[in-house]
Coordinates of C-alpha atoms and ligand atoms in Angstrom, one line a residue:
M21 CA 0.0 0.0 0.0
H22 CA 1.3 3.4 -0.9
F23 CA 0.7 5.6 2.2
P24 CA 1.2 9.3 1.8
F25 CA 3.5 9.7 4.8
K26 CA 4.7 13.1 3.8
K27 CA 1.2 14.5 3.8
F28 CA 0.4 12.7 7.0
F29 CA 3.2 14.3 8.9
S30 CA 2.8 17.7 7.3
Y31 CA -0.1 18.4 9.6
Y32 CA 2.3 18.5 12.5
K33 CA 4.2 21.4 11.1
P34 CA 2.4 24.3 12.5
Y35 CA 2.5 22.7 16.0
K36 CA 5.9 21.2 16.0
T37 CA 7.3 23.1 18.9
L38 CA 4.3 22.4 21.1
F39 CA 4.2 18.8 19.9
F40 CA 7.9 18.1 20.7
S41 CA 7.5 19.8 24.1
V42 CA 4.6 17.4 24.8
L43 CA 6.7 14.4 23.7
T44 CA 9.7 15.5 25.8
C45 CA 7.4 16.0 28.8
A46 CA 5.9 12.6 28.3
T47 CA 9.4 11.0 28.2
I48 CA 10.4 12.8 31.4
V49 CA 7.2 11.8 33.2
S50 CA 7.7 8.2 32.2
L51 CA 11.3 8.2 33.4
L52 CA 10.1 9.7 36.7
T53 CA 7.6 7.0 37.3
L54 CA 10.4 4.5 37.0
V55 CA 12.0 6.1 40.1
F56 CA 9.3 5.2 42.6
P57 CA 9.9 1.5 43.0
L58 CA 13.6 2.2 43.2
L59 CA 12.9 4.6 46.1
V60 CA 10.8 1.9 47.8
R61 CA 13.6 -0.5 47.3
Y62 CA 16.1 1.9 48.8
I63 CA 13.9 2.4 51.9
T64 CA 13.3 -1.3 52.5
K65 CA 16.8 -2.4 51.7
E66 CA 19.2 0.4 52.8
V67 CA 17.3 2.5 55.3
L68 CA 15.2 0.0 57.2
E69 CA 18.0 -2.6 57.3
G70 CA 20.6 -0.1 58.5
D71 CA 20.9 2.0 61.6
L72 CA 17.2 2.3 62.6
S73 CA 17.8 5.3 64.8
A74 CA 18.8 7.4 61.8
A75 CA 16.2 5.7 59.6
L76 CA 13.2 7.8 60.4
S77 CA 14.6 11.1 59.3
E78 CA 15.9 9.6 56.1
V79 CA 12.5 8.2 55.4
Y80 CA 11.1 11.7 55.9
W81 CA 13.6 13.0 53.4
I82 CA 12.7 10.3 50.9
G83 CA 9.0 11.0 51.5
G84 CA 9.6 14.6 50.7
L85 CA 11.5 13.7 47.5
M86 CA 8.5 11.5 46.5
L87 CA 6.1 14.4 47.0
V88 CA 8.3 16.6 44.8
L89 CA 8.5 13.9 42.1
I90 CA 4.7 13.4 42.3
A91 CA 4.2 17.1 41.9
I92 CA 6.4 17.3 38.8
Q93 CA 4.9 14.1 37.4
N94 CA 1.3 15.4 37.8
I95 CA 2.1 18.9 36.4
G96 CA 3.8 17.1 33.5
T97 CA 0.9 14.8 32.9
Y98 CA -1.5 17.7 33.0
F99 CA 0.5 19.4 30.3
V100 CA 0.7 16.3 28.2
D101 CA -3.0 15.5 28.5
Y102 CA -4.1 19.1 28.0
K103 CA -1.7 20.3 25.4
G104 CA -1.3 17.0 23.7
H105 CA -5.0 16.7 23.0
E106 CA -5.0 20.3 21.9
V107 CA -2.3 19.6 19.3
G108 CA -4.4 16.7 18.0
A109 CA -7.6 18.8 18.0
C110 CA -5.9 21.7 16.2
M111 CA -4.5 19.3 13.5
E112 CA -8.0 17.8 13.1
T113 CA -9.6 21.2 12.8
D114 CA -7.1 22.2 10.1
M115 CA -7.8 19.1 8.2
R116 CA -11.6 19.5 8.6
S117 CA -11.4 23.1 7.2
E118 CA -9.2 21.9 4.4
L119 CA -11.6 19.1 3.5
F120 CA -14.7 21.3 3.6
A121 CA -13.0 24.0 1.5
H122 CA -12.0 21.3 -1.0
M123 CA -15.5 19.9 -1.1
Q124 CA -16.9 23.3 -1.9
K125 CA -14.6 23.4 -4.9
L126 CA -15.6 20.0 -6.3
S127 CA -17.8 20.0 -9.3
F128 CA -21.4 18.9 -9.8
S129 CA -20.4 15.6 -11.3
F130 CA -18.8 14.7 -7.9
Y131 CA -22.0 15.4 -6.0
D132 CA -24.0 13.4 -8.6
K133 CA -22.2 10.4 -7.3
E134 CA -21.7 10.9 -3.6
K135 CA -24.2 10.6 -0.7
T136 CA -24.4 13.6 1.6
G137 CA -24.5 11.5 4.7
Q138 CA -21.4 9.7 3.7
L139 CA -19.5 12.9 3.1
M140 CA -20.7 14.3 6.4
S141 CA -19.3 11.2 8.2
R142 CA -15.9 11.9 6.5
I143 CA -15.9 15.4 7.8
T144 CA -16.8 14.4 11.4
N145 CA -16.1 10.7 12.4
D146 CA -13.1 9.9 10.3
L147 CA -11.2 13.0 11.4
L148 CA -12.1 12.5 15.0
L149 CA -10.2 9.2 15.0
L150 CA -7.2 10.9 13.4
S151 CA -6.8 13.4 16.1
E152 CA -6.5 10.7 18.7
L153 CA -3.8 9.0 16.6
Y154 CA -1.9 12.2 15.9
H155 CA -1.7 13.0 19.6
H156 CA -1.8 9.6 21.5
G157 CA 0.1 7.6 18.9
P158 CA 3.6 9.0 19.3
E159 CA 3.1 9.9 23.0
D160 CA 1.9 6.4 23.9
Y161 CA 4.7 4.7 22.0
I162 CA 7.3 6.8 23.8
K163 CA 5.7 6.5 27.2
Y164 CA 5.3 2.7 27.1
L165 CA 8.7 2.1 25.5
V166 CA 10.5 4.1 28.1
R167 CA 8.7 2.3 30.9
F168 CA 9.1 -1.1 29.4
I169 CA 12.8 -0.9 28.6
G170 CA 13.5 1.0 31.9
A171 CA 11.7 -1.6 34.0
F172 CA 13.4 -4.5 32.1
V173 CA 16.9 -3.1 32.6
I174 CA 16.4 -2.3 36.3
L175 CA 14.9 -5.8 37.0
F176 CA 17.6 -7.5 35.0
M177 CA 20.2 -5.8 37.0
I178 CA 18.5 -6.9 40.2
N179 CA 17.9 -10.5 39.3
A180 CA 18.4 -11.8 35.8
P181 CA 16.8 -15.3 36.0
L182 CA 13.6 -14.0 37.5
T183 CA 13.4 -11.2 35.0
I184 CA 13.7 -13.7 32.1
A185 CA 11.0 -15.8 33.8
V186 CA 8.6 -12.9 33.8
F187 CA 9.7 -11.9 30.3
C188 CA 8.7 -15.4 29.0
F189 CA 5.0 -14.7 29.8
L190 CA 5.0 -11.6 27.7
P191 CA 4.7 -13.2 24.2
L192 CA 1.7 -15.0 25.5
L193 CA 0.2 -11.8 26.7
A194 CA 1.0 -10.1 23.3
V195 CA -0.7 -12.8 21.2
F196 CA -3.7 -12.9 23.5
S197 CA -4.0 -9.1 23.4
L198 CA -3.7 -8.9 19.6
Y199 CA -6.3 -11.7 19.2
F200 CA -8.8 -10.0 21.4
N201 CA -8.0 -6.7 19.7
K202 CA -9.1 -8.1 16.4
M203 CA -12.4 -9.3 18.0
L204 CA -13.0 -6.0 19.6
F205 CA -12.2 -4.1 16.5
K206 CA -14.8 -6.0 14.6
A207 CA -17.3 -5.5 17.3
L208 CA -16.6 -1.8 17.4
R209 CA -16.9 -1.5 13.6
E210 CA -20.3 -3.2 13.8
N211 CA -21.2 -0.7 16.5
K212 CA -20.4 2.2 14.3
E213 CA -22.4 0.8 11.4
R214 CA -25.4 0.2 13.7
I215 CA -25.3 3.7 15.1
G216 CA -25.0 4.9 11.5
D217 CA -28.2 3.0 10.8
V218 CA -29.9 4.6 13.8
N219 CA -28.9 8.0 12.6
A220 CA -30.0 7.4 9.1
Q221 CA -33.4 6.2 10.3
V222 CA -33.8 9.4 12.5
E223 CA -32.7 11.6 9.6
D224 CA -35.0 10.0 7.1
S225 CA -38.0 9.9 9.4
L226 CA -37.6 13.5 10.7
A227 CA -36.9 14.9 7.3
G228 CA -40.1 13.3 6.0
I229 CA -42.1 14.0 9.2
R230 CA -44.8 15.8 7.1
V231 CA -45.3 12.8 4.9
V232 CA -45.3 10.5 8.0
K233 CA -48.0 12.5 9.6
S234 CA -50.1 12.9 6.5
F235 CA -50.2 9.2 6.1
A236 CA -50.7 8.8 9.9
N237 CA -47.8 6.4 9.9
E238 CA -46.1 7.4 13.1
Q239 CA -46.3 3.8 14.5
I240 CA -44.6 2.4 11.4
E241 CA -41.7 4.9 11.9
I242 CA -41.5 4.1 15.6
N243 CA -41.2 0.4 14.8
K244 CA -38.6 1.0 12.1
F245 CA -36.6 3.1 14.6
N246 CA -36.9 0.6 17.4
R247 CA -35.7 -2.2 15.1
E248 CA -32.5 -0.2 14.4
N249 CA -32.2 0.9 18.0
N250 CA -32.3 -2.7 19.2
R251 CA -29.8 -3.9 16.7
F252 CA -27.5 -1.2 18.0
L253 CA -28.1 -2.5 21.5
D254 CA -27.3 -6.1 20.4
S255 CA -24.0 -5.0 18.9
R256 CA -23.1 -3.1 22.0
K257 CA -23.8 -6.1 24.2
K258 CA -21.4 -8.0 22.0
T259 CA -18.7 -5.4 22.5
Y260 CA -19.2 -5.3 26.3
K261 CA -18.9 -9.1 26.4
A262 CA -15.7 -9.0 24.4
E263 CA -14.3 -6.2 26.5
A264 CA -15.2 -7.9 29.8
L265 CA -13.7 -11.2 28.6
F266 CA -10.5 -9.5 27.5
Y267 CA -9.8 -7.4 30.6
N268 CA -10.6 -10.2 33.0
S269 CA -8.5 -12.8 31.1
F270 CA -5.7 -10.3 30.9
Q271 CA -5.9 -9.6 34.6
T272 CA -5.8 -13.4 35.2
I273 CA -2.6 -13.7 33.3
I274 CA -1.1 -10.8 35.2
Q275 CA -2.1 -12.5 38.4
L276 CA -0.4 -15.7 37.3
I277 CA 2.8 -13.7 36.6
T278 CA 2.5 -12.2 40.1
I279 CA 2.1 -15.6 41.7
T280 CA 5.1 -16.9 39.7
V281 CA 7.2 -14.1 40.9
I282 CA 6.1 -14.6 44.5
I283 CA 6.8 -18.3 44.4
F284 CA 10.1 -18.2 42.5
G285 CA 11.1 -15.1 44.4
S286 CA 10.4 -16.7 47.8
A287 CA 12.3 -19.8 46.7
N288 CA 15.2 -17.6 45.8
I289 CA 15.0 -15.9 49.2
V290 CA 15.1 -19.2 50.9
N291 CA 18.2 -20.1 48.8
A292 CA 19.6 -16.7 49.7
R293 CA 19.8 -15.6 46.1
L294 CA 17.4 -12.7 46.5
D295 CA 16.3 -10.5 49.4
L296 CA 12.9 -9.3 50.4
A297 CA 13.4 -5.8 49.1
D298 CA 14.2 -7.1 45.7
L299 CA 11.1 -9.2 45.7
I300 CA 9.0 -6.2 46.6
T301 CA 10.7 -4.2 43.8
F302 CA 9.9 -7.0 41.3
L303 CA 6.2 -7.0 42.3
L304 CA 6.1 -3.2 41.9
Y305 CA 7.6 -3.3 38.4
I306 CA 5.5 -6.1 37.0
S307 CA 2.8 -3.7 35.7
Y308 CA 5.5 -1.6 34.0
M309 CA 6.1 -4.6 31.7
T310 CA 2.6 -5.9 31.3
E311 CA 0.8 -2.6 30.8
P312 CA 2.5 -1.7 27.5
I313 CA 1.6 -5.2 26.2
Q314 CA -2.0 -4.7 27.3
R315 CA -2.0 -1.3 25.6
L316 CA -0.5 -2.8 22.4
A317 CA -4.0 -3.9 21.4
H318 CA -5.5 -0.5 21.9
M319 CA -2.6 1.2 20.1
S320 CA -2.9 -1.0 17.1
T321 CA -6.6 -0.3 16.9
Q322 CA -5.9 3.4 17.2
L323 CA -3.3 3.1 14.5
Q324 CA -5.6 1.1 12.1
Q325 CA -8.6 3.4 12.6
G326 CA -6.5 6.6 12.4
L327 CA -4.7 5.5 9.2
T328 CA -8.0 4.4 7.6
G329 CA -9.5 7.7 8.5
F330 CA -6.5 9.4 6.9
L331 CA -6.8 7.4 3.7
R332 CA -10.5 8.3 3.5
F333 CA -9.6 11.9 4.0
M334 CA -7.0 11.7 1.2
E335 CA -9.4 10.0 -1.1
I336 CA -11.5 13.2 -1.3
M337 CA -8.5 15.5 -1.1
N338 CA -6.9 13.8 -4.1
L339 CA -10.0 14.4 -6.3
K340 CA -9.5 17.4 -8.6
P341 CA -12.5 19.5 -9.4
T342 CA -13.3 18.5 -13.0
I343 CA -14.1 22.1 -13.8
E344 CA -11.5 24.7 -12.9
N345 CA -10.1 28.0 -14.1
K346 CA -7.6 27.9 -16.9
A347 CA -4.2 29.2 -16.2
N348 CA -4.8 32.6 -17.8
A349 CA -8.6 32.8 -17.5
I350 CA -10.3 36.0 -18.6
T351 CA -12.1 37.9 -15.8
L352 CA -15.2 39.5 -17.1
S353 CA -17.0 42.5 -15.7
R354 CA -20.6 42.9 -16.7
V355 CA -21.3 41.0 -20.0
E356 CA -23.8 42.0 -22.7
G357 CA -25.4 38.6 -22.6
D358 CA -24.7 37.3 -26.1
I359 CA -24.9 33.5 -26.0
E360 CA -23.8 31.2 -28.8
F361 CA -23.8 27.4 -28.9
K362 CA -21.5 25.9 -31.7
H363 CA -22.0 22.2 -32.4
V364 CA -22.3 21.4 -28.7
F365 CA -22.4 17.8 -27.6
F366 CA -22.9 16.7 -24.1
R367 CA -22.8 13.3 -22.3
Y368 CA -23.0 12.8 -18.5
E369 CA -20.0 11.1 -17.0
N370 CA -20.2 7.3 -17.1
H371 CA -23.3 7.5 -19.4
L372 CA -23.3 5.9 -22.8
N373 CA -25.5 8.3 -24.8
N374 CA -25.3 11.9 -25.6
V375 CA -28.0 14.0 -23.9
L376 CA -27.2 16.9 -26.3
A377 CA -25.9 16.4 -29.8
N378 CA -24.7 19.0 -32.3
L379 CA -26.6 22.0 -31.0
T380 CA -26.0 25.3 -32.7
F381 CA -27.9 28.5 -31.9
H382 CA -27.4 32.1 -31.1
I383 CA -29.2 34.2 -28.5
H384 CA -28.7 38.0 -28.7
P385 CA -28.2 40.4 -25.8
G386 CA -31.5 41.2 -24.1
E387 CA -33.4 38.5 -26.1
Y388 CA -36.2 36.6 -24.3
V389 CA -36.0 33.0 -25.6
A390 CA -38.1 30.0 -24.6
L391 CA -36.8 26.5 -24.7
V392 CA -39.4 23.8 -25.1
G393 CA -39.4 20.1 -25.4
S394 CA -40.7 17.0 -23.7
S395 CA -39.5 16.0 -20.3
G396 CA -36.0 14.5 -20.2
V397 CA -35.0 15.9 -23.5
G398 CA -32.1 17.9 -22.0
K399 CA -33.4 21.4 -21.4
T400 CA -32.0 21.7 -17.9
T401 CA -28.8 20.1 -19.0
L402 CA -28.4 22.6 -21.8
C403 CA -28.8 25.5 -19.4
S404 CA -26.4 24.1 -16.9
L405 CA -23.7 24.2 -19.5
I406 CA -23.7 28.0 -19.8
P407 CA -22.5 28.6 -16.2
R408 CA -20.2 25.6 -16.7
F409 CA -21.8 23.4 -14.1
Y410 CA -20.8 20.7 -16.5
E411 CA -18.3 20.8 -19.3
T412 CA -19.3 20.3 -22.9
T413 CA -18.2 17.0 -24.3
D414 CA -17.5 18.6 -27.7
G415 CA -18.2 21.9 -29.4
E416 CA -18.1 25.3 -27.7
I417 CA -20.3 27.8 -25.9
L418 CA -19.5 31.5 -26.2
L419 CA -20.6 34.3 -23.9
D420 CA -20.0 37.7 -25.5
G421 CA -17.9 35.9 -28.1
K422 CA -15.6 34.3 -25.5
N423 CA -15.4 30.6 -24.9
V424 CA -16.9 29.9 -21.5
R425 CA -13.9 27.6 -20.8
D426 CA -11.6 30.6 -21.0
I427 CA -13.6 32.7 -18.6
D428 CA -12.8 32.9 -14.9
L429 CA -15.5 30.8 -13.3
E430 CA -16.5 33.2 -10.6
S431 CA -16.9 36.1 -13.0
L432 CA -18.8 33.8 -15.4
R433 CA -21.2 32.6 -12.7
K434 CA -21.7 36.1 -11.2
N435 CA -23.1 37.1 -14.6
I436 CA -25.7 34.3 -14.8
G437 CA -28.7 34.0 -12.6
V438 CA -30.7 30.8 -12.3
V439 CA -34.2 30.4 -10.9
Q440 CA -35.3 26.8 -10.7
Q441 CA -38.4 24.9 -9.7
D442 CA -36.8 23.6 -6.5
V443 CA -35.9 26.6 -4.4
Y444 CA -33.1 26.0 -2.0
L445 CA -33.1 28.4 0.9
F446 CA -30.6 28.2 3.8
A447 CA -31.7 28.1 7.5
G448 CA -31.6 31.7 8.7
T449 CA -33.5 34.9 8.3
V450 CA -35.3 36.3 5.3
M451 CA -32.7 39.0 5.1
E452 CA -29.7 36.6 5.2
N453 CA -31.2 34.5 2.4
I454 CA -31.8 37.4 0.1
R455 CA -28.4 38.9 0.9
Y456 CA -26.9 35.6 -0.4
G457 CA -27.4 37.2 -3.9
N458 CA -24.9 39.9 -3.1
P459 CA -23.2 39.7 0.3
V460 CA -22.2 43.4 0.3
A461 CA -25.7 44.7 -0.5
S462 CA -27.2 47.4 1.8
E463 CA -30.5 46.9 3.5
A464 CA -32.1 49.5 1.2
E465 CA -30.9 47.5 -1.9
I466 CA -32.3 44.4 -0.4
I467 CA -35.7 46.0 0.1
T468 CA -35.7 47.4 -3.4
A469 CA -35.0 43.9 -4.7
T470 CA -37.8 42.3 -2.7
K471 CA -40.2 44.9 -3.9
H472 CA -39.3 44.1 -7.5
A473 CA -39.8 40.4 -6.6
N474 CA -43.3 41.1 -5.1
A475 CA -42.0 39.8 -1.8
H476 CA -41.9 42.9 0.3
D477 CA -45.5 42.8 1.5
F478 CA -45.6 39.2 2.6
I479 CA -42.2 39.6 4.3
M480 CA -43.6 42.6 6.3
S481 CA -46.5 40.5 7.4
L482 CA -44.1 37.9 8.9
P483 CA -43.8 38.1 12.7
N484 CA -40.3 39.6 12.6
G485 CA -40.4 41.0 9.1
Y486 CA -37.0 40.7 7.4
H487 CA -35.5 39.2 10.5
S488 CA -37.9 36.3 10.6
E489 CA -36.4 32.8 10.7
I490 CA -37.5 30.8 7.7
G491 CA -36.9 27.4 9.2
Q492 CA -34.9 24.5 7.7
R493 CA -35.0 24.9 3.9
G494 CA -37.7 27.5 4.3
V495 CA -40.5 25.3 5.7
K496 CA -42.2 28.2 7.3
L497 CA -43.0 29.7 3.8
S498 CA -45.3 28.7 1.1
G499 CA -44.0 27.5 -2.3
G500 CA -44.8 30.9 -3.9
Q501 CA -43.2 32.8 -1.1
K502 CA -40.0 30.8 -1.3
Q503 CA -39.9 31.3 -5.0
R504 CA -40.3 35.1 -4.6
L505 CA -37.4 35.1 -2.1
S506 CA -35.3 33.2 -4.6
I507 CA -36.2 35.8 -7.3
A508 CA -35.3 38.6 -4.9
R509 CA -32.0 36.9 -4.4
V510 CA -31.4 36.9 -8.1
F511 CA -32.6 40.6 -8.4
L512 CA -29.9 41.5 -5.9
K513 CA -27.3 39.5 -7.8
N514 CA -28.3 41.5 -10.9
P515 CA -26.9 39.2 -13.6
S516 CA -27.0 39.9 -17.4
V517 CA -28.1 36.4 -18.2
L518 CA -31.1 34.8 -16.7
I519 CA -32.2 31.2 -16.8
L520 CA -35.7 30.4 -15.6
D521 CA -36.0 26.7 -15.4
E522 CA -39.6 25.7 -14.7
A523 CA -39.7 28.4 -12.1
T524 CA -43.5 28.4 -11.8
S525 CA -44.2 24.7 -12.4
A526 CA -44.6 23.7 -8.8
L527 CA -47.0 26.6 -8.0
D528 CA -50.8 26.9 -7.9
N529 CA -52.5 29.2 -10.2
E530 CA -52.7 32.2 -7.9
S531 CA -49.0 32.0 -6.8
E532 CA -48.1 31.4 -10.3
S533 CA -49.5 34.7 -11.5
I534 CA -47.7 36.7 -8.8
V535 CA -44.4 34.9 -9.4
K536 CA -44.8 35.3 -13.1
E537 CA -45.2 39.0 -12.6
S538 CA -41.9 39.1 -10.6
L539 CA -40.2 37.0 -13.2
E540 CA -41.2 39.3 -16.0
S541 CA -39.9 42.3 -14.1
L542 CA -36.7 40.3 -13.4
A543 CA -36.2 39.5 -17.0
K544 CA -36.3 43.1 -18.2
G545 CA -33.0 44.2 -19.8
R546 CA -31.4 40.7 -19.4
T547 CA -30.8 37.9 -21.9
T548 CA -33.4 35.4 -20.7
I549 CA -33.8 31.7 -21.4
V550 CA -37.1 30.4 -20.1
I551 CA -38.1 26.8 -19.8
A552 CA -41.7 26.1 -19.0
H553 CA -43.8 23.0 -19.6
R554 CA -47.0 25.1 -19.6
L555 CA -46.7 26.5 -23.1
S556 CA -49.2 29.2 -22.3
T557 CA -46.5 30.9 -20.2
I558 CA -44.1 31.3 -23.1
R559 CA -46.4 32.5 -25.8
N560 CA -45.0 35.9 -25.9
A561 CA -41.3 34.9 -26.0
Q562 CA -39.4 36.6 -28.8
R563 CA -38.3 33.3 -30.0
I564 CA -39.1 29.7 -29.2
I565 CA -36.5 27.0 -29.6
V566 CA -37.9 23.5 -29.8
L567 CA -35.7 20.7 -28.6
T568 CA -36.2 17.1 -29.4
E569 CA -34.0 14.0 -29.0
D570 CA -32.6 14.7 -32.4
G571 CA -31.5 18.2 -31.6
I572 CA -33.2 21.5 -32.4
A573 CA -36.4 20.8 -34.4
E574 CA -37.5 24.3 -35.1
E575 CA -37.2 27.9 -34.0
G576 CA -39.6 30.9 -34.3
T577 CA -42.3 32.8 -32.6
H578 CA -45.4 31.2 -31.2
D579 CA -47.5 32.2 -34.2
T580 CA -45.0 31.2 -37.0
L581 CA -44.4 27.9 -35.3
L582 CA -48.2 27.2 -35.1
I583 CA -48.6 28.0 -38.7
R584 CA -45.7 25.7 -39.6
N585 CA -47.6 22.9 -37.9
G586 CA -44.5 21.0 -36.8
A587 CA -43.1 19.8 -33.5
Y588 CA -44.2 22.9 -31.6
A589 CA -47.7 22.8 -32.9
H590 CA -47.9 19.1 -32.0
L591 CA -46.8 19.8 -28.4
Y592 CA -49.1 22.7 -28.2
S593 CA -52.2 20.8 -29.4
K594 CA -51.4 17.9 -27.1
Q595 CA -51.3 20.3 -24.1
F596 CA -54.4 22.1 -25.3
E597 CA -56.3 18.8 -25.5
L598 CA -55.2 17.9 -22.0
Q599 CA -56.5 21.2 -20.7
V600 CA -59.9 20.8 -22.3
Ligands
ADP721 P1 -35.3 18.2 -19.1 O1 -34.8 19.4 -18.3 O2 -35.4 18.5 -20.5 O3 -36.5 17.5 -18.5 P2 -32.8 17.1 -18.2 O4 -31.8 18.0 -18.8 O5 -33.1 17.2 -16.7 O6 -34.1 17.1 -19.0 O7 -32.3 15.6 -18.4 C1 -31.9 15.1 -19.6 C2 -31.4 13.7 -19.5 O8 -30.2 13.6 -18.7 C3 -32.4 12.8 -18.8 O9 -32.4 11.5 -19.4 C4 -31.8 12.6 -17.4 O10 -32.1 11.4 -16.9 C5 -30.3 12.8 -17.6 N1 -29.7 13.5 -16.4 C6 -30.1 14.7 -15.9 N2 -29.3 15.0 -14.9 C7 -28.3 14.1 -14.8 C8 -27.2 13.9 -14.0 N3 -26.9 14.7 -13.0 N4 -26.5 12.8 -14.2 C9 -26.8 11.9 -15.1 N5 -27.8 12.0 -15.9 C10 -28.6 13.1 -15.8
MG722 MG1 -35.6 20.1 -16.5

């Protein structure tokens, strides 16, 4: 596996001083912990076995020294815990910002493929595991290595045979620990999947709460939820069982080691090869050697999870936006709005057939053009090529005579306004949502825009006027109101080119007529492409372009096309029949 180590370690860079201080501190603390059993040994062996009259004052001195060591050790541990986690969290935050910024730049084709929930879990869960690894990884390795080697060397110097006897148990512990780790890892992964299912169930049910209630299907949702909730419980039970088994078995082995030390140690004392103080020292150091082995399992899980998280992070970071600025892209100020398609072909990524084939047409500045054709013929697709949401497969699109591929993306998109059937509003106030069209607009400009969009009056009737919260995705507003806010947003943006894609299709007759009025005023002085399935709404377009599977079938005004009695007349009469 090719692992991007350079990138992995690069996130330490801004925090290297702090990080190395934390590591140094962790090393010092570990070395200090090694001293305690030695001091106990000194007391039992040298002080209490020597001249007892002087012993007490020496014991006081050593007690004082221990207090100082404990103070240093605790301050050190506080620093390591606090600042160490901070380093990890800072690195995680940096990566999260980088990932989010990167996702913002990725193109539509990426979002066509990915699920939002999955992407969210990359931003949250995966990186969380990484911050633990970034901080605990190096620190744990150093801490346990220092303690393990230190304890081994000290014990070896005290009594080599007994040390080797203890050491022989360790491979057993290691194998055991790694085996259980595998089991636990599996159980934990299942836990994560199960909690993911619970979340997905909650998200789906709550997002669709209006549908749930209108079908009076609350109980069905509750049952579905409880099923997931119980599966989560089952998987947790499994984890707890594995954990309990692991820790207890591990403790048993450690107790076996202790018993071995006591028996062999005592035998050695009887044979005068060891003294009592050394035996006590041995017992005190046992955990220094077993604990690192016990933690091995945890550390290997941490490493696996962290590295997988990093690879998942890199998977997204390595994706290039498919649509980017050219090296010397032209920045446009306000365009005239002259649009020309020259032999344009388009096919969606991974699709076999062209949606658009060999389209050629020219729309003049300020012209009001309607695009008609049956559903699925590619009208929306055609329009999304102008702001370069997708790249043409072949041919070129010119805006004011310049190939859109050569134009700076931001300046291109600032010149084009799109009003669609599905309005997306952000959670927040009315004011914030309209200002989205032009973040630097003044309040007065916003009010002018909403007046043009026929939205001012209804906004003023909301409880807090312009400062009313509109709810998630604008649930507190009617379809027509949402559409008028989105129109106000485009008014404020003030683009030269306007695309109205079925903007009134989802509305009832009454809202439709108000919204239509707003749209007409929005279209004034701009090059406008309007798509509407109700042909009555486009009768007065200056030109109608009829799109079929085979390309552009005909062009002309409503009247000329009716007289021609071709594709348009056919569509029109079909709709007319339906309405009768
Ligand atoms: P219209 O707006 O004329 O109803 P569209 O432009 O939405 O048609 O769709 C044209 C064709 O392209 C349809 O067959 C549709 O299934 C397909 N299509 C639309 N959007 C995508 C997409 N993001 N990815 C793949 N195929 C798509
Ligand atoms: Mg469409």
